[in-house]
């Protein structure tokens, strides 16, 4: 049944109706007010009447819609009401390729730019080559399991023979949502059932010691000393520090406002809602920002940039500065992201409040903090009973002193 619905992400109205055996959803720019909903319901009544009469033309009502092009040829062929009625009552089930394109267009309005690019890459590189020409309601659970086994044979990065289980799970996650939405729309049981995620090896957390941090900062190129100092002592993610703008550096309050990031060379919003935060500057970090301001403020909006004022390319920094530095100091090869892990362990070792650290890191709670980092700080979790011994000794002494 046709309806006017509200898209929660944008609080705007969209029309949902069936036409020539297909489900059609057309987004509007109207906010979800009572007046606008009545207006859209009136339009929908007109559309339904025209469909029944055989006079409806998609392009007339939705000239900019991608669906209008799909319907234009058939609309010209059919003129008699009975022909329209017969076509309207047909239940049309699309191929995976046909469904995924409309699904993607409908979903991406609520996604970040980086997520849109990631999902689009999965669709073109993995989903379409395997499922593209299959009718979506005929795809079975066994087809999906075979697809996952094919993914396991895809070559990985840096010479790896295959992609990781973690990457396979991330490719499979949107596929589950796709089949759930298709099953709901075309009234069949989703084939994505009883498919558990592959087991993932725990993330390789290899923080640097404070001695190693000092060695790195003493040996790195002068033009990158403050860049890495700030990374080591703020715990900022790569995209956050590379996309940091001067307007988010508050020297008066001594805070860094994490509000944006750079992903794939494009400015974007932060990774999660909890990633939006204010990081307090320690004195070394404050001094580093002052020095950096003298060097790059004149080039433009980014704190760390090239001479053209553009944000740093993290792949370039990693290959030309970071890895050669580790090799020079004969330190184990580690990603620059380990600077973030280092900040967390140094804060813990210094005795900072776990809640404060979690906020600085952009975590929603302290769970990850203790699960991932506490093992690198022996004094934080002794696990030898010595703390309880001291507590009991102190209380027993007081008790016996009373006799």
Coordinates of N, CA, C and O in Angstrom, one line a residue, residues 214-297:
X214 N 61.3 9.0 23.1 CA 62.4 10.0 23.1 C 63.4 9.8 22.0 O 63.8 10.8 21.3
X215 N 63.7 8.6 21.7 CA 64.7 8.3 20.6 C 64.1 8.7 19.3 O 64.8 9.3 18.4
X216 N 62.8 8.4 19.1 CA 62.2 8.7 17.8 C 62.1 10.2 17.6 O 62.4 10.7 16.5
X217 N 61.7 10.9 18.7 CA 61.6 12.4 18.5 C 62.9 13.1 18.4 O 63.0 14.1 17.7
X218 N 64.0 12.5 18.9 CA 65.3 13.1 18.8 C 65.9 12.8 17.4 O 66.6 13.6 16.9
X219 N 65.4 11.7 16.7 CA 66.0 11.4 15.4 C 65.2 11.7 14.2 O 65.7 11.7 13.1
X220 N 63.9 12.0 14.4 CA 63.1 12.3 13.2 C 63.4 13.6 12.6 O 64.0 14.5 13.3
X221 N 63.1 13.8 11.3 CA 63.4 15.1 10.6 C 62.8 16.2 11.4 O 61.7 16.1 12.0
X222 N 63.5 17.3 11.4 CA 63.0 18.5 12.1 C 61.6 19.0 11.8 O 60.8 19.4 12.6
X223 N 61.3 18.9 10.5 CA 59.9 19.3 10.1 C 58.8 18.4 10.5 O 57.6 18.7 10.3
X224 N 59.2 17.3 11.1 CA 58.1 16.3 11.5 C 58.2 16.1 13.0 O 57.4 15.3 13.5
X225 N 59.1 16.7 13.7 CA 59.2 16.5 15.2 C 57.9 16.8 15.9 O 57.4 16.0 16.7
X226 N 57.4 18.0 15.6 CA 56.1 18.4 16.4 C 54.9 17.6 15.9 O 54.0 17.3 16.7
X227 N 54.9 17.2 14.7 CA 53.9 16.3 14.2 C 53.8 15.0 15.0 O 52.7 14.6 15.5
X228 N 54.9 14.4 15.1 CA 54.9 13.1 15.9 C 54.8 13.3 17.4 O 54.2 12.5 18.1
X229 N 55.4 14.4 17.9 CA 55.2 14.7 19.3 C 53.7 14.8 19.7 O 53.3 14.2 20.6
X230 N 53.0 15.5 18.8 CA 51.6 15.7 19.1 C 50.8 14.4 18.9 O 49.9 14.1 19.7
X231 N 51.2 13.6 18.0 CA 50.6 12.3 17.9 C 50.8 11.4 19.1 O 49.9 10.7 19.6
X232 N 52.1 11.4 19.6 CA 52.4 10.5 20.7 C 51.8 10.9 22.0 O 51.5 10.1 22.8
X233 N 51.5 12.2 22.2 CA 51.0 12.7 23.5 C 49.6 13.2 23.4 O 49.1 13.9 24.4
X234 N 48.8 12.9 22.3 CA 47.4 13.3 22.3 C 46.5 12.1 22.0 O 45.3 12.1 22.2
X235 N 47.1 11.0 21.4 CA 46.3 9.8 21.0 C 45.4 10.1 19.8 O 44.5 9.3 19.6
X236 N 45.6 11.1 19.1 CA 44.7 11.4 17.9 C 44.9 10.3 16.8 O 46.0 9.8 16.6
X237 N 43.8 10.0 16.2 CA 43.9 9.1 15.0 C 44.5 9.8 13.9 O 44.6 11.0 13.8
X238 N 45.0 9.0 12.9 CA 45.7 9.6 11.8 C 44.9 10.6 11.0 O 45.4 11.7 10.7
X239 N 43.7 10.2 10.7 CA 42.8 11.2 10.0 C 42.5 12.4 10.8 O 42.3 13.5 10.2
X240 N 42.4 12.3 12.1 CA 42.1 13.4 12.9 C 43.3 14.4 13.0 O 43.1 15.7 12.9
X241 N 44.5 13.9 13.1 CA 45.6 14.9 13.2 C 46.0 15.4 11.8 O 46.3 16.6 11.7
X242 N 45.8 14.6 10.8 CA 46.1 15.1 9.4 C 45.0 16.1 9.0 O 45.3 17.0 8.2
X243 N 43.8 16.0 9.5 CA 42.7 16.9 9.1 C 42.5 18.0 10.1 O 41.6 18.8 9.9
X244 N 43.4 18.1 11.1 CA 43.2 19.2 12.1 C 43.4 20.6 11.5 O 44.4 20.8 10.8
X245 N 42.5 21.5 11.8 CA 42.6 22.8 11.3 C 42.9 23.8 12.5 O 42.5 23.5 13.6
X246 N 43.4 24.9 12.1 CA 43.8 25.9 13.2 C 42.7 26.4 14.0 O 42.8 26.7 15.1
X247 N 41.5 26.5 13.4 CA 40.3 27.0 14.1 C 39.9 26.0 15.2 O 39.1 26.4 16.0
X248 N 40.4 24.8 15.2 CA 40.1 23.9 16.3 C 41.1 23.8 17.3 O 41.0 22.9 18.2
X249 N 42.2 24.6 17.2 CA 43.2 24.6 18.2 C 43.0 25.9 19.1 O 43.2 27.0 18.7
X250 N 42.6 25.6 20.4 CA 42.3 26.7 21.3 C 43.5 26.9 22.3 O 43.6 26.2 23.2
X251 N 44.3 27.9 22.0 CA 45.4 28.2 22.8 C 45.1 28.7 24.2 O 45.7 28.5 25.2
X252 N 44.0 29.5 24.3 CA 43.5 30.0 25.5 C 43.1 29.0 26.5 O 43.5 29.0 27.7
X253 N 42.3 28.0 26.1 CA 41.8 27.0 26.9 C 42.7 25.7 26.9 O 42.5 24.8 27.7
X254 N 43.7 25.8 26.0 CA 44.7 24.7 25.9 C 43.9 23.4 25.6 O 44.2 22.3 26.2
X255 N 43.1 23.4 24.6 CA 42.4 22.2 24.1 C 42.5 22.1 22.6 O 42.6 23.1 21.9
X256 N 42.4 20.8 22.2 CA 42.3 20.5 20.7 C 40.8 20.0 20.5 O 40.4 19.1 21.1
X257 N 40.1 20.7 19.6 CA 38.7 20.3 19.4 C 38.7 19.3 18.2 O 39.0 19.8 17.0
X258 N 38.4 18.1 18.4 CA 38.4 17.1 17.3 C 37.0 17.1 16.8 O 36.0 16.7 17.4
X259 N 36.8 17.7 15.6 CA 35.5 17.8 15.0 C 35.4 17.3 13.6 O 34.4 16.9 13.0
X260 N 36.6 17.2 12.9 CA 36.6 16.7 11.5 C 37.8 15.7 11.4 O 38.6 15.5 12.2
X261 N 37.8 15.1 10.2 CA 38.9 14.1 9.9 C 39.1 14.2 8.4 O 38.4 14.8 7.6
X262 N 40.2 13.5 8.0 CA 40.4 13.3 6.5 C 40.5 11.8 6.2 O 41.3 11.1 6.9
X263 N 39.7 11.4 5.3 CA 39.7 10.0 4.9 C 39.8 9.9 3.4 O 39.0 10.5 2.7
X264 N 40.8 9.2 2.9 CA 41.0 9.1 1.5 C 41.2 10.4 0.8 O 40.9 10.6 -0.4
X265 N 41.9 11.3 1.5 CA 42.2 12.6 1.0 C 41.0 13.6 1.0 O 41.2 14.7 0.5
X266 N 39.9 13.2 1.5 CA 38.7 14.1 1.6 C 38.3 14.4 3.0 O 38.4 13.6 3.9
X267 N 37.9 15.7 3.2 CA 37.5 16.1 4.6 C 36.1 15.4 4.9 O 35.3 15.3 4.0
X268 N 36.0 15.0 6.1 CA 34.8 14.3 6.5 C 34.5 14.5 8.0 O 35.3 15.1 8.7
X269 N 33.3 14.0 8.4 CA 33.0 14.1 9.8 C 33.8 13.0 10.6 O 34.4 12.2 10.0
X270 N 33.8 13.1 11.9 CA 34.6 12.1 12.7 C 34.0 10.7 12.6 O 32.9 10.5 12.1
X271 N 34.8 9.8 13.0 CA 34.5 8.3 12.9 C 33.2 8.0 13.6 O 32.3 7.3 13.0
X272 N 33.0 8.4 14.8 CA 31.8 8.2 15.6 C 31.4 9.4 16.4 O 32.2 10.4 16.4
X273 N 30.2 9.4 17.0 CA 29.8 10.5 17.8 C 30.7 10.8 19.0 O 31.0 11.9 19.3
X274 N 31.2 9.7 19.6 CA 32.1 9.8 20.7 C 33.5 10.4 20.3 O 34.3 10.8 21.1
X275 N 33.8 10.3 19.0 CA 35.1 10.8 18.5 C 35.1 12.3 18.6 O 36.2 13.0 18.6
X276 N 33.9 13.0 18.6 CA 33.9 14.4 18.8 C 34.2 14.7 20.2 O 33.4 14.4 21.1
X277 N 35.3 15.4 20.5 CA 35.8 15.6 21.8 C 36.8 16.7 21.9 O 37.2 17.2 20.9
X278 N 37.1 17.1 23.1 CA 38.2 18.1 23.4 C 39.3 17.4 24.1 O 39.1 16.8 25.1
X279 N 40.5 17.5 23.5 CA 41.7 16.9 24.1 C 42.5 18.0 24.8 O 42.8 19.0 24.2
X280 N 42.8 17.8 26.0 CA 43.6 18.7 26.8 C 45.1 18.6 26.4 O 45.6 17.6 26.2
X281 N 45.7 19.8 26.2 CA 47.1 19.9 25.8 C 48.0 19.8 27.1 O 47.8 20.6 28.0
X282 N 49.0 18.9 27.0 CA 50.1 19.0 28.0 C 51.0 20.1 27.6 O 50.9 20.6 26.5
X283 N 51.9 20.5 28.5 CA 52.8 21.5 28.2 C 53.7 21.3 26.9 O 53.8 22.2 26.0
X284 N 54.2 20.1 26.7 CA 55.0 19.8 25.5 C 54.1 19.9 24.2 O 54.6 20.4 23.2
X285 N 52.9 19.5 24.3 CA 52.0 19.6 23.2 C 51.6 21.0 22.9 O 51.6 21.5 21.7
X286 N 51.4 21.8 23.9 CA 51.1 23.2 23.8 C 52.3 23.9 23.1 O 52.1 24.7 22.1
X287 N 53.5 23.7 23.6 CA 54.7 24.3 23.0 C 54.9 23.8 21.5 O 55.3 24.7 20.6
X288 N 54.5 22.6 21.2 CA 54.6 22.1 19.8 C 53.7 22.8 18.9 O 54.1 23.2 17.8
X289 N 52.5 23.1 19.4 CA 51.5 23.8 18.5 C 52.0 25.3 18.3 O 51.8 25.8 17.2
X290 N 52.6 25.9 19.3 CA 53.1 27.2 19.1 C 54.2 27.2 18.0 O 54.2 28.1 17.2
X291 N 55.1 26.3 18.1 CA 56.2 26.2 17.1 C 55.6 25.9 15.7 O 56.0 26.5 14.7
X292 N 54.6 25.0 15.6 CA 54.0 24.7 14.4 C 53.2 25.9 13.8 O 53.2 26.0 12.5
X293 N 52.6 26.7 14.6 CA 51.9 27.8 14.1 C 52.8 28.8 13.4 O 52.4 29.4 12.4
X294 N 54.0 28.9 13.9 CA 55.0 29.8 13.3 C 55.4 29.3 11.9 O 55.7 30.1 11.0
X295 N 55.3 28.0 11.7 CA 55.7 27.4 10.4 C 54.6 27.3 9.4 O 54.8 27.6 8.2
X296 N 53.4 27.0 9.8 CA 52.3 26.6 8.8 C 51.1 27.5 8.8 O 50.3 27.4 7.9
X297 N 50.9 28.3 9.8 CA 49.7 29.1 9.9 C 49.5 30.0 8.6 O 48.3 30.2 8.2

